[in-house]
Coordinates of C-alpha atoms in Angstrom, one line a residue:
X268 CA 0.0 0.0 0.0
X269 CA 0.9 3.5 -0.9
X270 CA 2.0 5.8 2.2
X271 CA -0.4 8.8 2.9
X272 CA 0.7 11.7 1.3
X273 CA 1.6 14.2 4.7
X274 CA 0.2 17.6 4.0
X275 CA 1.1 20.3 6.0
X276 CA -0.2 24.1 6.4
X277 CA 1.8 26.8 5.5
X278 CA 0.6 29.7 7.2
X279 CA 1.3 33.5 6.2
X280 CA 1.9 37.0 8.4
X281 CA 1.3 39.6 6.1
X282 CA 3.6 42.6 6.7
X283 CA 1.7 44.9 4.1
X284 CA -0.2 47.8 4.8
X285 CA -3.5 48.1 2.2
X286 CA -4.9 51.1 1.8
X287 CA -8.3 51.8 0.9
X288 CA -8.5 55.1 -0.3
X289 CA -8.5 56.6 -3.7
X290 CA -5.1 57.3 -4.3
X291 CA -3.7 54.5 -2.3
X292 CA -1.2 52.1 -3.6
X293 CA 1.2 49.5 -2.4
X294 CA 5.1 49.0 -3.6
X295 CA 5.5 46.1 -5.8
X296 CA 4.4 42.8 -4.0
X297 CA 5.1 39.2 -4.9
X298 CA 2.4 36.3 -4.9
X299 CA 2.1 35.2 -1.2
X300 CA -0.7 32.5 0.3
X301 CA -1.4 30.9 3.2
X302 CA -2.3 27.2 2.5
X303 CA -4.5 25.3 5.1
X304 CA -5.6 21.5 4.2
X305 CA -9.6 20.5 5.3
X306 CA -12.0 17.5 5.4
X307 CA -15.7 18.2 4.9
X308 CA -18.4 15.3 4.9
X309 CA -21.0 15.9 2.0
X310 CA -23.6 13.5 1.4
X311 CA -21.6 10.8 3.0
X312 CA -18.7 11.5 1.5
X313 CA -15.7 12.7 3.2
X314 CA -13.8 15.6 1.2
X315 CA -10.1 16.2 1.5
X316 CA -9.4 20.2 0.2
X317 CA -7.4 22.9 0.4
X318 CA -7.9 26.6 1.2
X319 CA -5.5 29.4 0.1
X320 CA -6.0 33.1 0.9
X321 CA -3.2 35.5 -0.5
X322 CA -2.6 37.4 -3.4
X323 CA -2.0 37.5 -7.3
X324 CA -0.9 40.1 -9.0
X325 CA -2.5 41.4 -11.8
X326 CA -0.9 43.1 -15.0
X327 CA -1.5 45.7 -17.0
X328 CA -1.9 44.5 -20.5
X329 CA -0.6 47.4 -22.1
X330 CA 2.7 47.5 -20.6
X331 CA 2.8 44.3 -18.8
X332 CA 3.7 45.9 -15.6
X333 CA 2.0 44.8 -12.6
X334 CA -0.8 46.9 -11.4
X335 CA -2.8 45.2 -8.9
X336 CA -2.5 42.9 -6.2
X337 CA -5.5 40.8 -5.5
X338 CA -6.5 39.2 -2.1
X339 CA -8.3 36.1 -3.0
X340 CA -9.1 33.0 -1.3
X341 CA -9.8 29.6 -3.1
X342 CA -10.8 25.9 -2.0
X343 CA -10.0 23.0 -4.4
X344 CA -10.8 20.1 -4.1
X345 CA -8.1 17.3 -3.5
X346 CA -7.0 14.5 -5.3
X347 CA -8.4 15.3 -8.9
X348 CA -6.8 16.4 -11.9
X349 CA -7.1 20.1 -11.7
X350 CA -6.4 21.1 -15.3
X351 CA -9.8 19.7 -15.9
X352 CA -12.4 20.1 -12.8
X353 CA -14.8 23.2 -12.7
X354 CA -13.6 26.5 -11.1
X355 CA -15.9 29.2 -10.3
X356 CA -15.5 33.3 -9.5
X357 CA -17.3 35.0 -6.7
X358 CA -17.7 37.9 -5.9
X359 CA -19.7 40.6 -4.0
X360 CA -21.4 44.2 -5.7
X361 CA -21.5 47.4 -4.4
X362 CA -19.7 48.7 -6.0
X363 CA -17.1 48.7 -3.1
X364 CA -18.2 45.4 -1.5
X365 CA -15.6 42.7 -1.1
X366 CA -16.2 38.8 -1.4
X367 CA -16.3 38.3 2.3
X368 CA -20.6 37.9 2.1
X369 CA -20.7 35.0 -0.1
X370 CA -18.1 33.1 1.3
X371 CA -19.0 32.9 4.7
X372 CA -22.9 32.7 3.4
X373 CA -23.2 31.1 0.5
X374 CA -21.4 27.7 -1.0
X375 CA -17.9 27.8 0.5
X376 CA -16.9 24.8 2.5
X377 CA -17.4 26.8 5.7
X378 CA -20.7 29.3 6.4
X379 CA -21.6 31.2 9.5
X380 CA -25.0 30.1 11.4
X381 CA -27.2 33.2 11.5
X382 CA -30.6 33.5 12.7
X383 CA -32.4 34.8 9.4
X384 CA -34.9 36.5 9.0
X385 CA -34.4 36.9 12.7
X386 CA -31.7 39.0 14.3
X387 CA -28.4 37.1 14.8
X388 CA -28.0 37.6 18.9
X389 CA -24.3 38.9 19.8
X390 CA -21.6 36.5 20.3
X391 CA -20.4 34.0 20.4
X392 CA -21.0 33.4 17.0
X393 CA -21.1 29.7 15.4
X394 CA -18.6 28.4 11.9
X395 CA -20.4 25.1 10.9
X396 CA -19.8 22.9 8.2
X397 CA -22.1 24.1 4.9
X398 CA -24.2 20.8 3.7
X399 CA -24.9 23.6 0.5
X400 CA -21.1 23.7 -0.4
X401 CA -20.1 23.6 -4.4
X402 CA -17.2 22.4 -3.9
X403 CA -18.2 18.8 -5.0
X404 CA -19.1 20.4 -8.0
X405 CA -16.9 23.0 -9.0
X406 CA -13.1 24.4 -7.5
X407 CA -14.7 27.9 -5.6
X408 CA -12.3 31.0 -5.6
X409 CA -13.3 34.1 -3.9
X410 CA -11.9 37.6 -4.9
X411 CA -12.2 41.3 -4.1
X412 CA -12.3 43.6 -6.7
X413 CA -9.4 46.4 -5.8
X414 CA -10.0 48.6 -3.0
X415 CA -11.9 45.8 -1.0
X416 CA -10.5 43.1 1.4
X417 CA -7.0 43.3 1.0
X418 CA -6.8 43.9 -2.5
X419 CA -5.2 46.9 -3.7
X420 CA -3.4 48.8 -7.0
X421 CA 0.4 49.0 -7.5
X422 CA 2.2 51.8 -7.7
X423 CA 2.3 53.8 -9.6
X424 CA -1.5 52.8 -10.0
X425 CA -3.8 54.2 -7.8
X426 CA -7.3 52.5 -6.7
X427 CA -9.4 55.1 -8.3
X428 CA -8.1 53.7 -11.5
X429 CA -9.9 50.7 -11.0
X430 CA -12.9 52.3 -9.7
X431 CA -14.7 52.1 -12.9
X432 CA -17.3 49.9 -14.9
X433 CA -15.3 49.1 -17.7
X434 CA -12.2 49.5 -15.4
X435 CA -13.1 46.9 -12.9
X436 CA -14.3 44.5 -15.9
X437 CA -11.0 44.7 -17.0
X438 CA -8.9 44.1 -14.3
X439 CA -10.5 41.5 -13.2
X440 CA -10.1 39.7 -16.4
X441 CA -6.2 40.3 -15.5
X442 CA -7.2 38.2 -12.4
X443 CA -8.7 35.5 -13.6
X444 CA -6.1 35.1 -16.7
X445 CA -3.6 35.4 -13.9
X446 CA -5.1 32.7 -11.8
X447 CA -5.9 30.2 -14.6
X448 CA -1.5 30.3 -15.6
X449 CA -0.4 30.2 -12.0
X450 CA -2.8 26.9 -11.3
X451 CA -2.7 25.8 -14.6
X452 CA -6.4 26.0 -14.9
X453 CA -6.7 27.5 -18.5
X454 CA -8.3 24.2 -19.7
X455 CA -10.9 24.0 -16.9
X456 CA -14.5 24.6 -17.7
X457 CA -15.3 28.1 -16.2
X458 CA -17.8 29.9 -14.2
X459 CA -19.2 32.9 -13.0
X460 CA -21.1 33.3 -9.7
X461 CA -22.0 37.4 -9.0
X462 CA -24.3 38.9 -7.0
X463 CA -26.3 42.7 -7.0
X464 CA -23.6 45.4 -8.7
X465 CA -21.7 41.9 -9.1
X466 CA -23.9 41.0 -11.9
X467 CA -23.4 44.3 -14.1
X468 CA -20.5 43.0 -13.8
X469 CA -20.1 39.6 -14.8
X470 CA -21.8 40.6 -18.1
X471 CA -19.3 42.8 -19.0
X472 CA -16.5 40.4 -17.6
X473 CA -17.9 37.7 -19.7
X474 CA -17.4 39.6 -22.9
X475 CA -14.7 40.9 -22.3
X476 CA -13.3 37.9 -21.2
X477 CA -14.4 36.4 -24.3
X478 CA -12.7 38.7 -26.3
X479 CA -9.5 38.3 -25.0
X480 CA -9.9 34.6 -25.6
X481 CA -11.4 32.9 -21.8
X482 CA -15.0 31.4 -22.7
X483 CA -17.2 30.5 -20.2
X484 CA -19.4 27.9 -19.3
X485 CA -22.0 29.1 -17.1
X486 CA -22.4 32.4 -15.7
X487 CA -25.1 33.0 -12.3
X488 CA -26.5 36.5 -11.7
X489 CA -27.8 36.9 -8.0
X490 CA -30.0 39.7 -7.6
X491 CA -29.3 41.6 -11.0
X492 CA -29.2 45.0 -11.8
X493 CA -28.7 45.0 -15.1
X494 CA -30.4 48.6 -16.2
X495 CA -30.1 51.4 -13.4
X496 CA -32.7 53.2 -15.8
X497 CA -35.3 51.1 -14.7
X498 CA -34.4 51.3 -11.0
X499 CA -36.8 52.2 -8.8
X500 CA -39.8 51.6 -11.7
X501 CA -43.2 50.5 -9.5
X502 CA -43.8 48.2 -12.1
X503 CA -41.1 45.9 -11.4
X504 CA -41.4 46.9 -7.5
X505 CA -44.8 46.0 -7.0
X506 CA -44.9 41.9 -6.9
X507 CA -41.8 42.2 -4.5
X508 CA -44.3 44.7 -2.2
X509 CA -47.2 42.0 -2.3
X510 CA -44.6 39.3 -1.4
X511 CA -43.7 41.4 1.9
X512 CA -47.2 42.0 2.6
X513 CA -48.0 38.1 2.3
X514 CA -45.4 37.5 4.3
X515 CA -46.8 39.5 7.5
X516 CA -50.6 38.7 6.8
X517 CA -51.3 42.1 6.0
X518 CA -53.7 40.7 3.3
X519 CA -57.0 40.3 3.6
X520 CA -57.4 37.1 1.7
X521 CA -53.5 35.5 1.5
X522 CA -53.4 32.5 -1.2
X523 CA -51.7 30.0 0.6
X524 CA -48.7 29.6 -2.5
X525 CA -46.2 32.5 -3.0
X526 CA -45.6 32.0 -5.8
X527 CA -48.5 31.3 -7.9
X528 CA -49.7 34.7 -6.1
X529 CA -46.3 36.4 -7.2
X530 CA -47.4 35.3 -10.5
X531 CA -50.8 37.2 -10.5
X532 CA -49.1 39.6 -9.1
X533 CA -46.5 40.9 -11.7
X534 CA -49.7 40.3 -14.5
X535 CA -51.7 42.9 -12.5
X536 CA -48.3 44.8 -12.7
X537 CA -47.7 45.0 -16.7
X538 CA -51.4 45.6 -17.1
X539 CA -54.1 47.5 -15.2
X540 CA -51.4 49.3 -12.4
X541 CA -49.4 50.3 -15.2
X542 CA -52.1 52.2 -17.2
X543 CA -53.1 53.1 -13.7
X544 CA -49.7 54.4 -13.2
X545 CA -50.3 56.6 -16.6
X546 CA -53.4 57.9 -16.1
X547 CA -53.3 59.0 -12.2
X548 CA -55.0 61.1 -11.0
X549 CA -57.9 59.6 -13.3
X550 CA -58.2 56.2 -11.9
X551 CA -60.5 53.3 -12.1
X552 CA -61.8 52.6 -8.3
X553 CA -61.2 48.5 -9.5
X554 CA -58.0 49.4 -9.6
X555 CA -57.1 50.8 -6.7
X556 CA -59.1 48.4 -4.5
X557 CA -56.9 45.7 -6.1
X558 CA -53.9 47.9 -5.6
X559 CA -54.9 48.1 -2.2
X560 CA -55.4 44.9 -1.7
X561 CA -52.2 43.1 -2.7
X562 CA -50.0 45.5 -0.9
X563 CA -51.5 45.7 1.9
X564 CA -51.9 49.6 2.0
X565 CA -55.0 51.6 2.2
X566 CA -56.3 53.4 -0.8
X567 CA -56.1 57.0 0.2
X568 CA -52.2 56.5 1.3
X569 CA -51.8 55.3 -2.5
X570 CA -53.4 58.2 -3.9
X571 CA -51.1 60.1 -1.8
X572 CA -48.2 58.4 -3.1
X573 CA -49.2 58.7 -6.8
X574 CA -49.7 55.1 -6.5
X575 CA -46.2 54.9 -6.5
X576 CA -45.6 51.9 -4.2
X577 CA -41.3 52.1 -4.9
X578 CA -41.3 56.2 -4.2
X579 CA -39.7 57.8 -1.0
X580 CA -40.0 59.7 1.0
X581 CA -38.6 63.7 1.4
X582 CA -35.4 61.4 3.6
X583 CA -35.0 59.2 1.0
X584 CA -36.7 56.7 2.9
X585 CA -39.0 53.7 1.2
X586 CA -43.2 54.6 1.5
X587 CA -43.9 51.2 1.1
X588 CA -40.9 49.8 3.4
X589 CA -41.8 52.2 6.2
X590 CA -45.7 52.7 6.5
X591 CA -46.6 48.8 6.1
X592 CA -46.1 47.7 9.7
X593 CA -46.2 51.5 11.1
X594 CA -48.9 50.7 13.7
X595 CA -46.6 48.1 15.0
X596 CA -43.8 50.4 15.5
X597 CA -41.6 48.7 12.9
X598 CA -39.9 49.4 9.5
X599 CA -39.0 46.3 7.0
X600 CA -35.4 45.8 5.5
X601 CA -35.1 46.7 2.1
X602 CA -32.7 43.9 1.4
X603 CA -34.7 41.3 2.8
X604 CA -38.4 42.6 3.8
X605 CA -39.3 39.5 6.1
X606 CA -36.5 41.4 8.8
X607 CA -38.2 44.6 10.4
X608 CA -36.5 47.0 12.2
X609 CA -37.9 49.2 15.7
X610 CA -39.2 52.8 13.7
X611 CA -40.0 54.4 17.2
X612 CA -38.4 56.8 18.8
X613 CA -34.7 57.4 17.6
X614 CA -34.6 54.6 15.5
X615 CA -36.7 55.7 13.2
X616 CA -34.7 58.6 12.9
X617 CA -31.7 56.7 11.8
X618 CA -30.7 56.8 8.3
X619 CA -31.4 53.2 7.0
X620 CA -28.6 54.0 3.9
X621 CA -25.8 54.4 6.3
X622 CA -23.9 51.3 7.0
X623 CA -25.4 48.3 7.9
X624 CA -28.9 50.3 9.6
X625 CA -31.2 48.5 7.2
X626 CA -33.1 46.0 9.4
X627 CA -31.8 43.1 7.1
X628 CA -28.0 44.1 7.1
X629 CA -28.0 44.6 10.8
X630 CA -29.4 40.9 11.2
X631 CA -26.3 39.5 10.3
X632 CA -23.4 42.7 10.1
X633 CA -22.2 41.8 14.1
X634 CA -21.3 38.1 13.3
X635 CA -19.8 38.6 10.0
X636 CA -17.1 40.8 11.2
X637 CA -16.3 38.4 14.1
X638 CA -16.6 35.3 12.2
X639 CA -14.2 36.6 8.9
X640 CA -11.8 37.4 11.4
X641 CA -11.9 33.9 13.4
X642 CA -11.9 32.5 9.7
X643 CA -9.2 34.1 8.4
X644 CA -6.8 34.2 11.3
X645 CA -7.6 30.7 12.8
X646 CA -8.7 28.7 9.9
X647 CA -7.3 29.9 7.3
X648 CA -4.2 31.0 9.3
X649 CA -3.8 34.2 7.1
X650 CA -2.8 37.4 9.2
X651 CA -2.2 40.8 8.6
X652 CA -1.6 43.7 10.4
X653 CA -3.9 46.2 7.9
X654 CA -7.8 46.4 8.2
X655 CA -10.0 44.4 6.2
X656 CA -12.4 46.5 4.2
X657 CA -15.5 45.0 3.5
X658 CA -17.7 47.8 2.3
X659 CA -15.8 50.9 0.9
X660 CA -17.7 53.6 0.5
X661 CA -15.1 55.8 -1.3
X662 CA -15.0 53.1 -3.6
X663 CA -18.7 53.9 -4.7
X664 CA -18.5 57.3 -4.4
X665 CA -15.8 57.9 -6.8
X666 CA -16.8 54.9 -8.8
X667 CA -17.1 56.0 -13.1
X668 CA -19.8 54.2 -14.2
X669 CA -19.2 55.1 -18.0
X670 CA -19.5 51.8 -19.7
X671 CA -19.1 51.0 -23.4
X672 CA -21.1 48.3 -25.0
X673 CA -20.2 45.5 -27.0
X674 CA -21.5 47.7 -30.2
X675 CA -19.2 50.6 -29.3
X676 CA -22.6 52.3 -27.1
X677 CA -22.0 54.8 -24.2
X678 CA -24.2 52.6 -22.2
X679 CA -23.1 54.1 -18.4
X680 CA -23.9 57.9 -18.4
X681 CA -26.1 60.2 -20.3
X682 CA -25.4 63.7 -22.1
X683 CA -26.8 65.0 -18.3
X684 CA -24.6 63.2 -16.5
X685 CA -27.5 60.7 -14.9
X686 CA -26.2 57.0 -14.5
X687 CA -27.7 55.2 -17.4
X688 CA -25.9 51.6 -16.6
X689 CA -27.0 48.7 -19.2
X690 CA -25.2 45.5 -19.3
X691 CA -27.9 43.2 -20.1
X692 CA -26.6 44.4 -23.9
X693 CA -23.4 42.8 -22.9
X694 CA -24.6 39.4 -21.9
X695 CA -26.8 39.3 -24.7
X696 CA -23.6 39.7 -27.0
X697 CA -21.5 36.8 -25.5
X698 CA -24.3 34.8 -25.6
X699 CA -24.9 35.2 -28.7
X700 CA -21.1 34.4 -29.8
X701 CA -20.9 31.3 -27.3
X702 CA -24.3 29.8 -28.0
X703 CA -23.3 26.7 -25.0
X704 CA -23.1 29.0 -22.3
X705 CA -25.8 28.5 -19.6
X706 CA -26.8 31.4 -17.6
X707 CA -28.7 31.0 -14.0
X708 CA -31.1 33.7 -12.9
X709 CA -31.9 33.8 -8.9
X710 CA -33.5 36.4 -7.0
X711 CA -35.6 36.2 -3.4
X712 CA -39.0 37.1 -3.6
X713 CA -38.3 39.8 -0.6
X714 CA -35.8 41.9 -2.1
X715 CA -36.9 45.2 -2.8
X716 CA -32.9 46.3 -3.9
X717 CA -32.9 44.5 -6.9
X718 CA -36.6 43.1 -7.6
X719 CA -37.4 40.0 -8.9
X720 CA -39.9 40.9 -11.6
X721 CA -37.6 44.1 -12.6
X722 CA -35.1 40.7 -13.4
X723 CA -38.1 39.1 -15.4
X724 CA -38.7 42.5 -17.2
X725 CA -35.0 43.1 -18.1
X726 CA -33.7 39.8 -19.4
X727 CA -37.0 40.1 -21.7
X728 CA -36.1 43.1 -22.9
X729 CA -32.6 41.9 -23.4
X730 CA -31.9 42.1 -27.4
X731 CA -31.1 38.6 -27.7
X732 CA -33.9 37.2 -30.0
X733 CA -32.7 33.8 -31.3
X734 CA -34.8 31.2 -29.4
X735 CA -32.3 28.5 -29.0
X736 CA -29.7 30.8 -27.3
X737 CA -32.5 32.2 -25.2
X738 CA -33.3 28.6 -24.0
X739 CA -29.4 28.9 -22.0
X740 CA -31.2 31.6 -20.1
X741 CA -33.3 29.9 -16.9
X742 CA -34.5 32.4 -13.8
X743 CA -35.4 30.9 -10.5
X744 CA -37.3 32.7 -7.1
X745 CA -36.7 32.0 -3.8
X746 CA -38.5 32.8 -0.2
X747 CA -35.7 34.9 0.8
X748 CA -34.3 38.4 0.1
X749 CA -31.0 40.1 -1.5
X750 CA -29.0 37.8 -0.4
X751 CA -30.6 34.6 -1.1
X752 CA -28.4 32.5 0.3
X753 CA -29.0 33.2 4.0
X754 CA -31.6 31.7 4.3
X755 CA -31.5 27.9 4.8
X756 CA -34.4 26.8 2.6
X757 CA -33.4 28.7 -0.2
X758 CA -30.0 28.0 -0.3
X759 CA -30.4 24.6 -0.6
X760 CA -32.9 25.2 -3.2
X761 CA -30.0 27.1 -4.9
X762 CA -27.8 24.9 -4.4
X763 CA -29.8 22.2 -6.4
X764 CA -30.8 24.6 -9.0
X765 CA -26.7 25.6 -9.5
X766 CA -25.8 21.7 -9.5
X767 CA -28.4 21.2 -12.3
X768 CA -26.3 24.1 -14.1
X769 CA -23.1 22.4 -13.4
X770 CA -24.6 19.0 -14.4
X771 CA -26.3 20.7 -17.9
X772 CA -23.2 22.0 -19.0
X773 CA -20.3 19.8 -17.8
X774 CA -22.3 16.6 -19.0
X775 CA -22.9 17.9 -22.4
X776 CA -19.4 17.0 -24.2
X777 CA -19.9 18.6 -27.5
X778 CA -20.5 21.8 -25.7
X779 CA -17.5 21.9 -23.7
X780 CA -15.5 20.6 -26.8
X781 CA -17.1 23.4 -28.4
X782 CA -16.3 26.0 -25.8
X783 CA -12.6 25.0 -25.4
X784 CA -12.4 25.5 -29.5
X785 CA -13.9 28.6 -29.3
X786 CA -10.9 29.4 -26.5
X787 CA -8.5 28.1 -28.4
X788 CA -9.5 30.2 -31.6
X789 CA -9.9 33.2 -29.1
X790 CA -6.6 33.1 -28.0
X791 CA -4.6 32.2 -31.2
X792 CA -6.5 35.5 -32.7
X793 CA -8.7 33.2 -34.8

């Protein structure tokens, strides 16, 4: 019998200080990891894999020079042939956010127990084993876009000048190129997993990626945004306002299925409320009684808001999100409306934008930040003496969200200077020129960021009008909000909707043949 191969951890101090700032830059850095070796049962199964967190440094392809060190952290799977097994990118929105969400809540080895859609009491806080984990499917790398996590530019780079659309597209193309050479991973079927601003981007990181020769094989789009001109549109708002409603029996007659109700729902939307919507303050009293109805809100508050049920108020403050459960004293969380907030007295004078003060984020924002750090320092024994920046705000503030299209379109701001962001142009465009690539559509029915029927309305508006490439495009709903995942039911439900993905595309051999072709051609400048 063969001896057991020993494997031992090699952990890493990281003596760099990462600034988060726009004009921030580190000296030139080499490619540093810690590497930690894990077991995970799954199904039955016991699962030897490794977890590395450090950096790769990006170049820029112009001159070459390095320009960006990423902070990443990937788990692969042991004992398979790597060249070949799956690998998938995640990665976080914002823009400004870093990875960290996902990973410790979605379908990395490891997850944090939370109580959700309740609050998650203080410590101590609980790292369990994820039953939900990918990783029996597909090799899982995290990354931070610069400017988040420890990632960071290069001198004489400077984060702001990845603080862009096409910007941030780009030089995470640098990343992934860079981590498919150093793992030799280039003929690995490839994935995509991006969630809120994260999905703008993976459709203009899939072209682009596809132009510089990197197809894909599937590409998920958590909680899309995918045309800021349509955000805040009632239309698209409205099933996501019943769904809340249903949820805390504010209805007087609640079906008993979600979604079937969902369904009527968004058909009441495209018709009768918007011509409502058009013809206000003329208004058919069959109408508004519906309207009234399936939100939950009585008719002369309606009229006051123009019927408007996504307006705000003079604070910036959601109508709908903050007058539902008024007589209760409590406010619902825009990124998840099953979690309500206290409205009374000070708290309701607290801006809900700033930080993690929407009732959703502060469910979970206390045992993230202790439960990263246990991760990272303990688990993944990866130190470092610089703060970890999981939401940066300058990032978004300074962020340029010019974005040309695929066609050669300004698609990111108008001749008034108003963010005009369309990317569902993009992914209609590399669909279009990689006909196997799959795409997966999820989105919570509670998620009043990023709706789920403005989703529906926006990949059908897409201009991608041959049927069989359309028939790559799937969308799926779940009982949770923006970030689906935290919720048990639905992320196992995920889960099994992303393994049918993985199965679709991996276990269709002329496809992948197809795709790696298309690569090679790509790449060769065929």
């Amino acid at each position: 019998m063969s001896k057991p191969i020993e494997r031992h951890d090699q952990p890493y101090d990281d003596p760099v200080a990462y600034g988060n700032g726009p004009d921030d830059a580190v000296d030139p850095v080499g490619e540093t990891e810690a590497v930690t070796h894990h077991v995970i049962e799954l199904a039955g199964r016991h699962l030897a894999y490794t977890a590395t967190a450090g950096h790769l440094v990006a170049v820029d392809p112009a001159s070459s020079r390095p320009c960006a060190a990423f902070f990443y952290v990937a788990f692969t799977l042991d004992g398979h042939a790597q060249h070949a097994r799956p690998v998938t990118f995640f990665y976080n929105g914002g823009p400004g956010s870093s990875s960290v969400f996902l990973l410790l809540g979605s379908f990395a080895p490891r997850r944090i127990h939370t109580s959700m859609p309740d609050f998650t009491p203080p410590a101590p806080y609980r790292l369990e084993d994820n039953p939900d984990t990918l990783l029996d499917k597909s090799d899982l790398v995290f990354v931070n876009p610069v400017g988040t996590g420890y990632s960071s530019a290069i001198k004489p780079f400077r984060n702001r000048d990845f603080w862009g659309v096409d910007q941030d597209a780009d030089s995470l193309k640098q990343f992934i190129k860079r981590y498919l050479t150093r793992y030799r991973r280039w003929n690995s079927p490839k994935y995509l997993f991006g969630e809120s601003y994260g999905t703008a981007r993976s459709c203009v990181l899939a072209y682009r990626l596809h132009e510089d020769g990197v197809d894909l094989n599937g590409i998920t789009l958590q909680s899309s945004i995918l045309d800021y001109r349509q955000s805040g549109d009632p239309v698209g708002a409205l099933p996501t306002a019943a769904a809340d409603a249903w949820y805390h029996k504010c209805l007087a007659q609640a079906p008993a299925d979600l979604g079937g109700y969902a369904e009527q729902v968004a058909l009441f939307a495209r018709s009768d409320y918007r011509d409502a919507l058009d013809s206000f303050p003329a208004i058919d009293a069959r109408v508004l009684a519906r309207l009234s109805a399936c939100t939950g809100i009585g008719a002369d508050t309606l009229r006051s808001w123009k019927l408007d049920v996504a307006g705000d108020d003079a604070q910036g403050r959601s109508l709908f999100l903050t007058t539902l459960l008024r007589s209760r004293g409590l406010a619902l969380g825009a990124y998840d409306g099953r979690v309500t907030g206290i409205e009374s007295g000070i708290a309701g004078r607290v801006d809900p934008n700033s930080g993690s003060n929407d009732p959703a984020m502060t469910a979970v924002a206390g045992v993230y930040t202790a439960m990263w750090n246990v991760y990272l320092n303990e688990e993944l024994q990866y130190a470092s003496a610089s703060s970890f920046t999981d939401l940066n705000d300058r990032a978004f503030a300074n962020w340029d969200f010019h974005h040309v299209d695929p066609a050669g379109a300004q698609q990111g701001i108008d001749a008034q200077d108003r963010i005009v962001l369309y990317t569902a142009g993009d992914l209609a465009a590399v669909m279009a020129l990689n006909v196997d690539l799959k795409v997966l559509s999820a989105n919570g029915y509670y998620d009043f960021v990023t709706p789920f029927y403005q989703t529906v309305i926006d990949l059908q508006r897409m201009p991608l009008d041959d049927p069989g490439v359309r028939r790559n495009l799937s969308a799926r709903f779940y009982p949770s909000g923006h970030m689906v995942y935290l919720d048990g039911a639905s992320r196992t439900m995920l889960r099994r909707d992303l393994g049918a993905m993985y199965d679709a595309t991996l276990g269709d051999a002329p496809a992948v043949a197809r795709i790696r072709t298309l690569q090679m051609m790509r790449a060769r400048g065929g």
